[in-house]
Amino acid sequence: METFLKYLKVEAIGGHIIRISLACLLLFGGFTKLKLIGALEYNLFWSIILAAIETFAAFGLIIHYKKPVIGIAAGVLAILSIFLRVVFSIGWVRDHILHSQSFLDAFGAILGVYNNGLFHIALLFGAGIYCLGNSYKAYIKERITKPWPH
């Protein structure tokens, strides 16, 4: 039984690491912050919207420990942010590398050349889904353990 409990602690620690790492990536490693500073050939309004989504997602992932409902919303925003990053990357390859009009050609180029990046994108999606599910589990646990209303 002691060994089993140790594995549960390791899983909990790993979950905290995943949540904090995803929050840090969204808060400090987001490409939109760099776009706001330098590459202004993109629409500034959409850059600010993407930066806001990433920032709210990062803070919501941390606030999950106090309010799981906010963690659920942050998980959805994190997954949306990662999806928008993928779309931006495909568009960037299309415009700056291939100089074509086809998203499918750009996606094929990313699959063929940048498969290591796709692995990281899959890890990010997995982390976002994990955080969303973990927040939902905490919300359900909170609802079940609350006193019954009179």
Short mmCIF file of C-alpha atoms in Angstrom, two decimals:
data_model
loop_
_atom_site.label_atom_id
_atom_site.label_comp_id
_atom_site.label_asym_id
_atom_site.label_seq_id
_atom_site.Cartn_x
_atom_site.Cartn_y
_atom_site.Cartn_z
CA MET A 1 0.00 0.00 0.00
CA GLU A 2 2.87 2.36 0.78
CA THR A 3 4.27 1.93 -2.75
CA PHE A 4 0.87 2.66 -4.27
CA LEU A 5 0.55 5.88 -2.26
CA LYS A 6 4.01 6.96 -3.38
CA TYR A 7 2.90 6.60 -7.01
CA LEU A 8 -0.12 8.79 -6.33
CA LYS A 9 2.17 11.48 -4.91
CA VAL A 10 4.42 11.26 -7.98
CA GLU A 11 1.37 11.63 -10.23
CA ALA A 12 0.20 14.68 -8.27
CA ILE A 13 3.65 16.27 -8.49
CA GLY A 14 3.76 15.57 -12.23
CA GLY A 15 0.34 17.18 -12.64
CA HIS A 16 1.52 20.30 -10.83
CA ILE A 17 4.61 20.45 -13.06
CA ILE A 18 2.47 20.12 -16.21
CA ARG A 19 0.07 22.86 -15.05
CA ILE A 20 2.81 25.30 -14.00
CA SER A 21 4.88 24.64 -17.14
CA LEU A 22 1.92 25.24 -19.45
CA ALA A 23 1.03 28.42 -17.56
CA CYS A 24 4.64 29.67 -17.82
CA LEU A 25 4.79 28.85 -21.51
CA LEU A 26 1.56 30.71 -22.18
CA LEU A 27 2.57 33.67 -20.03
CA PHE A 28 6.23 34.10 -20.95
CA GLY A 29 6.87 32.03 -24.05
CA GLY A 30 3.98 33.08 -26.23
CA PHE A 31 4.87 34.24 -29.70
CA THR A 32 2.25 36.97 -29.57
CA LYS A 33 4.22 38.97 -27.03
CA LEU A 34 7.13 39.06 -29.44
CA LYS A 35 4.83 40.04 -32.31
CA LEU A 36 3.54 42.95 -30.27
CA ILE A 37 7.08 44.19 -29.71
CA GLY A 38 8.65 43.65 -33.11
CA ALA A 39 6.94 42.22 -36.16
CA LEU A 40 4.17 44.71 -36.78
CA GLU A 41 3.40 43.49 -40.28
CA TYR A 42 0.63 41.50 -38.59
CA ASN A 43 -2.64 42.96 -37.41
CA LEU A 44 -2.02 44.53 -33.99
CA PHE A 45 -5.63 43.99 -32.85
CA TRP A 46 -5.44 40.21 -33.33
CA SER A 47 -2.02 40.14 -31.69
CA ILE A 48 -3.48 41.80 -28.60
CA ILE A 49 -6.44 39.39 -28.59
CA LEU A 50 -4.11 36.37 -28.79
CA ALA A 51 -1.87 37.79 -26.06
CA ALA A 52 -4.94 38.33 -23.85
CA ILE A 53 -6.14 34.75 -24.43
CA GLU A 54 -2.72 33.39 -23.50
CA THR A 55 -2.44 35.62 -20.43
CA PHE A 56 -5.92 34.81 -19.12
CA ALA A 57 -5.29 31.10 -19.73
CA ALA A 58 -1.99 31.23 -17.81
CA PHE A 59 -3.47 32.99 -14.79
CA GLY A 60 -6.56 30.77 -14.86
CA LEU A 61 -4.42 27.64 -14.83
CA ILE A 62 -2.78 28.87 -11.64
CA ILE A 63 -6.07 30.04 -10.05
CA HIS A 64 -7.41 26.51 -10.61
CA TYR A 65 -6.21 25.62 -7.12
CA LYS A 66 -8.73 28.05 -5.59
CA LYS A 67 -11.51 28.05 -8.21
CA PRO A 68 -11.74 24.98 -10.44
CA VAL A 69 -14.39 26.65 -12.65
CA ILE A 70 -11.83 29.25 -13.66
CA GLY A 71 -9.39 26.38 -14.28
CA ILE A 72 -11.92 24.81 -16.67
CA ALA A 73 -12.23 28.07 -18.60
CA ALA A 74 -8.44 28.44 -18.60
CA GLY A 75 -8.02 24.92 -19.97
CA VAL A 76 -10.37 25.75 -22.84
CA LEU A 77 -8.48 29.01 -23.48
CA ALA A 78 -5.14 27.16 -23.39
CA ILE A 79 -6.32 24.63 -25.97
CA LEU A 80 -7.69 27.50 -28.11
CA SER A 81 -4.38 29.34 -27.79
CA ILE A 82 -2.40 26.28 -28.86
CA PHE A 83 -4.73 25.75 -31.83
CA LEU A 84 -4.27 29.40 -32.84
CA ARG A 85 -0.50 28.94 -32.59
CA VAL A 86 -0.70 26.01 -35.00
CA VAL A 87 -2.81 27.99 -37.46
CA PHE A 88 -0.43 30.95 -37.18
CA SER A 89 2.57 28.67 -37.79
CA ILE A 90 0.97 27.16 -40.89
CA GLY A 91 0.12 30.64 -42.17
CA TRP A 92 3.64 31.87 -41.46
CA VAL A 93 5.21 28.96 -43.35
CA ARG A 94 2.77 29.57 -46.21
CA ASP A 95 3.57 33.29 -46.43
CA HIS A 96 7.28 33.47 -45.56
CA ILE A 97 8.75 30.12 -46.59
CA LEU A 98 6.63 28.73 -49.44
CA HIS A 99 5.21 32.03 -50.75
CA SER A 100 2.07 30.21 -51.83
CA GLN A 101 -1.65 30.54 -51.19
CA SER A 102 -2.33 26.99 -50.04
CA PHE A 103 -2.66 26.07 -46.38
CA LEU A 104 -2.50 22.39 -47.37
CA ASP A 105 0.93 22.85 -48.99
CA ALA A 106 2.15 24.66 -45.87
CA PHE A 107 0.75 21.96 -43.61
CA GLY A 108 2.46 19.31 -45.75
CA ALA A 109 5.74 21.20 -45.48
CA ILE A 110 5.39 21.39 -41.71
CA LEU A 111 4.66 17.65 -41.53
CA GLY A 112 7.62 16.83 -43.74
CA VAL A 113 10.23 19.15 -42.30
CA TYR A 114 9.15 20.20 -38.85
CA ASN A 115 8.03 16.92 -37.30
CA ASN A 116 9.85 17.67 -34.03
CA GLY A 117 7.73 20.82 -33.70
CA LEU A 118 4.60 18.74 -34.25
CA PHE A 119 5.67 16.53 -31.38
CA HIS A 120 5.86 19.61 -29.14
CA ILE A 121 2.48 20.80 -30.37
CA ALA A 122 1.00 17.40 -29.52
CA LEU A 123 2.54 17.66 -26.05
CA LEU A 124 1.01 21.11 -25.60
CA PHE A 125 -2.42 19.85 -26.65
CA GLY A 126 -2.01 16.96 -24.22
CA ALA A 127 -1.05 19.32 -21.40
CA GLY A 128 -4.04 21.54 -22.17
CA ILE A 129 -6.41 18.57 -22.20
CA TYR A 130 -4.88 17.27 -18.96
CA CYS A 131 -5.35 20.64 -17.24
CA LEU A 132 -8.92 20.91 -18.49
CA GLY A 133 -9.78 17.42 -17.26
CA ASN A 134 -8.02 17.94 -13.94
CA SER A 135 -9.93 21.17 -13.33
CA TYR A 136 -13.20 19.48 -14.24
CA LYS A 137 -12.40 16.63 -11.84
CA ALA A 138 -11.65 19.15 -9.04
CA TYR A 139 -14.91 20.98 -9.80
CA ILE A 140 -16.93 17.76 -9.57
CA LYS A 141 -15.14 16.80 -6.35
CA GLU A 142 -15.88 20.24 -4.91
CA ARG A 143 -19.56 19.96 -5.86
CA ILE A 144 -19.89 16.49 -4.35
CA THR A 145 -18.23 17.38 -1.05
CA LYS A 146 -20.21 20.59 -0.46
CA PRO A 147 -22.95 20.40 2.16
CA TRP A 148 -26.40 19.71 0.79
CA PRO A 149 -28.52 22.90 0.59
CA HIS A 150 -31.48 23.04 2.99
#
